Coordinates of C-alpha atoms in Angstrom, one line a residue:
M1 CA -1.5 24.2 -23.0
P2 CA -3.6 21.6 -21.3
E3 CA -6.1 19.9 -23.6
G4 CA -9.6 21.5 -23.2
L5 CA -8.4 24.9 -22.1
D6 CA -10.1 27.7 -24.0
L7 CA -8.1 30.8 -24.5
V8 CA -10.9 33.2 -23.7
E9 CA -9.0 36.3 -22.5
I10 CA -7.9 38.9 -25.0
G11 CA -4.2 39.4 -24.8
W12 CA -3.3 35.9 -23.6
N13 CA 0.5 35.4 -24.1
I14 CA 1.4 31.7 -24.2
G15 CA 5.0 32.6 -23.5
K16 CA 4.4 34.6 -20.4
D17 CA 1.0 33.7 -18.9
C18 CA 0.3 30.5 -16.9
V19 CA -2.6 28.5 -15.7
E20 CA -3.5 27.8 -12.1
L21 CA -5.4 24.6 -11.5
L22 CA -8.1 25.2 -8.9
E23 CA -9.1 21.5 -8.6
I24 CA -6.8 18.6 -8.5
L25 CA -7.3 16.2 -11.3
Y26 CA -7.4 12.4 -10.9
G27 CA -4.1 10.8 -12.0
T28 CA -1.9 13.8 -11.1
K29 CA 0.9 13.3 -8.6
Q30 CA -0.9 15.5 -6.0
A31 CA -4.3 13.8 -6.5
A32 CA -3.7 11.1 -3.8
R33 CA -2.3 13.7 -1.4
Q34 CA -5.4 16.0 -1.8
Y35 CA -7.8 13.0 -1.5
W36 CA -6.0 12.0 1.7
K37 CA -6.2 15.5 3.2
K38 CA -9.9 15.6 2.6
F39 CA -10.5 12.1 3.9
Y40 CA -8.4 12.8 7.0
E41 CA -10.4 16.0 7.8
H42 CA -13.7 14.3 7.1
H43 CA -13.0 11.5 9.5
E44 CA -11.4 13.6 12.2
N45 CA -14.4 15.9 12.2
R46 CA -16.7 12.9 12.7
R47 CA -14.9 11.7 15.9
F48 CA -13.0 8.8 14.2
Q49 CA -9.7 8.0 15.9
D50 CA -6.7 7.2 13.7
N51 CA -4.2 4.6 14.7
T52 CA -0.9 6.6 15.1
H53 CA 1.1 3.4 14.7
T54 CA -0.2 2.9 11.1
H55 CA 0.1 6.5 10.0
A56 CA -3.7 7.0 9.9
C57 CA -4.5 4.0 7.6
V58 CA -6.8 2.6 10.3
W59 CA -9.7 4.7 11.5
M60 CA -12.0 3.6 14.3
R61 CA -15.1 5.0 16.0
F62 CA -17.1 3.7 18.9
D63 CA -20.6 5.1 19.4
S64 CA -24.1 4.0 20.5
R65 CA -24.4 2.0 17.2
G66 CA -21.2 0.0 17.9
I67 CA -17.7 0.0 16.4
V68 CA -16.8 0.8 12.8
I69 CA -13.3 0.5 11.4
F70 CA -12.0 2.0 8.1
C71 CA -8.9 0.5 6.7
V72 CA -7.4 2.8 4.1
Y73 CA -4.6 2.5 1.5
V74 CA -4.4 5.5 -0.7
D75 CA -8.0 5.6 -2.0
D76 CA -8.9 2.0 -1.4
C77 CA -10.9 1.4 1.7
F78 CA -12.7 -1.4 3.4
I79 CA -15.0 -1.1 6.3
T80 CA -15.6 -3.6 9.1
G81 CA -17.5 -3.5 12.4
E82 CA -21.1 -3.8 13.6
R83 CA -23.7 -3.6 10.9
E84 CA -25.6 -0.5 12.3
A85 CA -22.3 1.4 12.8
I86 CA -21.1 0.5 9.3
N87 CA -24.4 1.7 7.7
G88 CA -24.3 5.0 9.5
A89 CA -20.6 5.6 8.6
L90 CA -21.2 4.6 5.0
S91 CA -24.2 6.8 4.6
D92 CA -22.3 9.8 5.9
T93 CA -19.2 9.0 3.8
E94 CA -21.2 8.7 0.6
K95 CA -22.4 12.3 1.0
H96 CA -18.9 13.5 0.6
F97 CA -17.0 10.8 -1.4
E98 CA -17.9 8.7 -4.5
T99 CA -18.0 5.1 -3.3
R100 CA -18.8 1.7 -4.5
R101 CA -20.2 -1.0 -2.2
M102 CA -18.5 -4.2 -3.2
G103 CA -20.1 -6.6 -0.6
G104 CA -18.0 -9.2 1.1
I105 CA -14.2 -8.9 0.7
S106 CA -11.7 -11.7 -0.1
E107 CA -8.9 -9.5 -1.5
Y108 CA -7.6 -6.1 -0.6
I109 CA -4.5 -4.3 -2.2
G110 CA -2.9 -7.6 -3.2
C111 CA -3.6 -9.4 0.0
T112 CA -5.9 -12.4 0.4
L113 CA -8.3 -12.0 3.4
K114 CA -9.5 -15.2 5.1
E115 CA -12.2 -15.2 7.8
Q116 CA -11.5 -17.6 10.6
S117 CA -14.0 -19.6 12.6
D118 CA -13.7 -17.2 15.6
G119 CA -14.6 -14.2 13.4
S120 CA -11.0 -12.9 13.1
I121 CA -9.5 -12.2 9.7
I122 CA -6.0 -13.0 8.6
M123 CA -4.3 -11.2 5.7
L124 CA -2.0 -13.3 3.4
Q125 CA 0.0 -12.6 0.3
P126 CA 0.3 -16.1 -1.2
D127 CA 0.7 -15.0 -4.8
L128 CA 3.7 -12.7 -3.9
I129 CA 5.4 -15.5 -1.9
K130 CA 4.7 -18.1 -4.6
G131 CA 6.0 -15.8 -7.2
L132 CA 9.2 -15.2 -5.2
F133 CA 9.7 -19.0 -4.8
K134 CA 9.0 -19.6 -8.5
E135 CA 11.4 -16.9 -9.6
F136 CA 14.3 -17.9 -7.4
E137 CA 13.7 -21.6 -6.5
D138 CA 16.4 -23.0 -8.9
D139 CA 19.0 -20.5 -7.6
V140 CA 18.4 -21.2 -3.9
K141 CA 17.6 -24.9 -3.9
P142 CA 21.3 -26.1 -4.1
L143 CA 22.3 -23.8 -1.2
R144 CA 22.6 -25.2 2.3
D145 CA 20.3 -24.0 5.1
V146 CA 21.8 -21.7 7.7
E147 CA 20.3 -20.2 10.8
I148 CA 22.0 -16.9 10.5
P149 CA 22.3 -14.5 7.5
M150 CA 25.8 -15.6 6.6
G151 CA 27.3 -19.0 7.6
Q152 CA 30.0 -18.9 10.3
G153 CA 33.6 -18.8 9.1
I154 CA 32.8 -17.6 5.6
Q155 CA 35.0 -14.8 4.4
R156 CA 34.5 -12.7 1.3
H157 CA 37.5 -12.2 -1.0
Q158 CA 36.5 -9.4 -3.4
E159 CA 39.7 -9.8 -5.4
T160 CA 38.9 -13.4 -6.3
E161 CA 35.1 -13.1 -6.5
E162 CA 33.5 -13.5 -9.9
V163 CA 31.7 -10.4 -11.2
L164 CA 28.0 -11.0 -11.7
S165 CA 26.7 -11.0 -15.2
K166 CA 24.2 -8.3 -16.2
T167 CA 21.4 -10.9 -16.1
N168 CA 22.4 -12.2 -12.6
W169 CA 22.9 -8.6 -11.4
S170 CA 19.4 -7.7 -12.6
K171 CA 17.9 -10.8 -11.0
Y172 CA 19.7 -10.1 -7.7
R173 CA 18.4 -6.5 -7.6
S174 CA 14.9 -7.8 -8.4
G175 CA 15.0 -10.3 -5.5
T176 CA 16.3 -7.7 -3.1
G177 CA 13.4 -5.4 -4.1
W178 CA 10.9 -8.2 -3.4
F179 CA 12.4 -8.8 0.0
L180 CA 12.5 -5.1 0.9
Y181 CA 8.8 -4.9 0.0
L182 CA 8.0 -7.9 2.2
I183 CA 10.0 -6.4 5.1
K184 CA 8.3 -3.0 5.0
H185 CA 4.8 -4.4 4.6
P186 CA 3.6 -7.9 5.2
R187 CA 6.7 -9.6 6.7
P188 CA 8.8 -7.4 9.0
D189 CA 10.1 -10.5 10.6
L190 CA 12.3 -11.0 7.6
S191 CA 14.3 -7.9 8.4
N192 CA 17.0 -9.7 10.4
T193 CA 18.0 -11.9 7.5
T194 CA 17.7 -9.3 4.7
R195 CA 19.0 -6.0 6.0
E196 CA 18.9 -3.0 3.7

């Protein structure tokens, strides 16, 4: 039985009866999905437009107060736009969701945000890239540079290749995972040299 459930009904049979959760609890697998459904409906009902290219992680609204943009990743949001439009959107959102106003933003979901002199913002992941270099620098430093994924004229001979040790196999898999993350999120330009 879930902790905190009182067996108040007479005749409760723990072997046959079950419990239906009427509210999704924070931390369950479905919590993020239920939050997302509610967030989606809320913003759709308030004339926000989702960016279909980002699978609704960027929501925008243009009205008489100006533009406001919500950037959403699971339940982490940041808001940008014109001050009056931001204040209006936040006031409405706070009526339906628990929020925290954090002020200016310099980091978001593992990315560093840097405001440029022209007012634009660039997103970087220097810690991820530095970590990748630190982890694999000694392994790749002695390799020669090539402009294509595999140097011309190189042929693999599986019969004569040395089998990777368990440590090297684990390290190879780890590096592959880092690159796949980079390809799918911040660095899709790497996809040509690190195909899945």
